[in-house]
């Protein structure tokens, strides 16, 4: 799947998460880390809402995002949770 902002949606997160949990033989992942996603991704409420849903569904214990600049980090950490 290409790293396009429109691909960072709940259905894709669930599919990726299910595949990872199956491959690892676990019920829940400790961490989902978005690695340097496009800017619209880590500044999107919808993306964080989808990740919060994975936490609420107990598919993942937590999530994070890696970024490349301080400005990107400030944008990412401004989101509660």
Coordinates of C-alpha atoms in Angstrom, one line a residue:
X1 CA 0.0 0.0 0.0
X2 CA 1.4 3.4 -1.0
X3 CA 2.1 5.9 1.8
X4 CA -0.8 8.2 0.7
X5 CA -2.8 10.0 3.3
X6 CA -6.1 8.5 2.1
X7 CA -4.7 5.0 2.9
X8 CA -4.5 5.8 6.6
X9 CA -8.1 4.9 7.5
X10 CA -9.6 2.6 10.1
X11 CA -10.4 -0.3 7.8
X12 CA -6.7 -0.4 6.6
X13 CA -5.4 0.0 10.2
X14 CA -7.6 -3.0 11.2
X15 CA -6.4 -5.1 8.3
X16 CA -2.7 -4.3 9.0
X17 CA -3.2 -4.8 12.7
X18 CA -5.0 -8.2 12.2
X19 CA -2.2 -9.4 9.9
X20 CA 0.5 -8.3 12.3
X21 CA -1.2 -9.9 15.3
X22 CA -1.7 -13.2 13.4
X23 CA 1.9 -13.2 12.2
X24 CA 3.1 -12.6 15.8
X25 CA 0.7 -15.0 17.4
X26 CA -0.6 -12.3 19.8
X27 CA -4.0 -10.9 20.7
X28 CA -2.8 -7.4 21.1
X29 CA 0.2 -5.4 19.8
X30 CA 2.1 -3.4 22.4
X31 CA 2.7 -0.5 19.9
X32 CA 1.7 0.7 16.5
X33 CA 4.3 3.2 15.2
X34 CA 3.6 5.3 12.2
X35 CA 7.0 5.8 10.6
X36 CA 7.4 9.2 9.0
X37 CA 3.9 9.3 7.5
X38 CA 3.0 12.2 5.1
X39 CA 2.2 15.5 7.0
X40 CA -1.6 15.3 6.5
X41 CA -1.5 11.9 8.3
X42 CA -0.1 13.0 11.7
X43 CA -2.1 16.2 11.6
X44 CA -5.4 14.5 11.0
X45 CA -8.0 14.0 13.7
X46 CA -9.5 11.1 11.7
X47 CA -6.2 9.2 11.8
X48 CA -5.9 9.6 15.6
X49 CA -9.5 8.7 16.0
X50 CA -8.9 5.5 14.1
X51 CA -5.9 4.7 16.2
X52 CA -7.9 5.4 19.4
X53 CA -10.5 2.9 18.1
X54 CA -7.8 0.2 17.8
X55 CA -6.9 0.9 21.5
X56 CA -10.5 0.8 22.5
X57 CA -11.0 -2.5 20.7
X58 CA -7.9 -3.8 22.6
X59 CA -6.1 -4.6 19.3
X60 CA -3.2 -2.3 20.4
X61 CA -2.0 -1.0 23.7
X62 CA -0.6 2.2 22.3
X63 CA 0.5 4.1 19.3
X64 CA 3.0 6.7 18.2
X65 CA 4.4 8.5 15.2
X66 CA 7.9 9.2 14.2
X67 CA 8.7 12.5 12.5
X68 CA 11.6 14.3 11.0
X69 CA 11.4 17.9 12.3
X70 CA 10.6 19.6 15.6
X71 CA 7.6 21.3 13.9
X72 CA 6.3 17.9 13.0
X73 CA 6.8 16.6 16.5
X74 CA 4.9 19.6 18.0
X75 CA 2.0 18.9 15.6
X76 CA 1.9 15.2 16.6
X77 CA 2.2 15.7 20.3
X78 CA -0.5 18.4 20.3
X79 CA -3.1 15.6 19.9
X80 CA -4.4 14.2 23.2
X81 CA -3.7 10.6 24.0

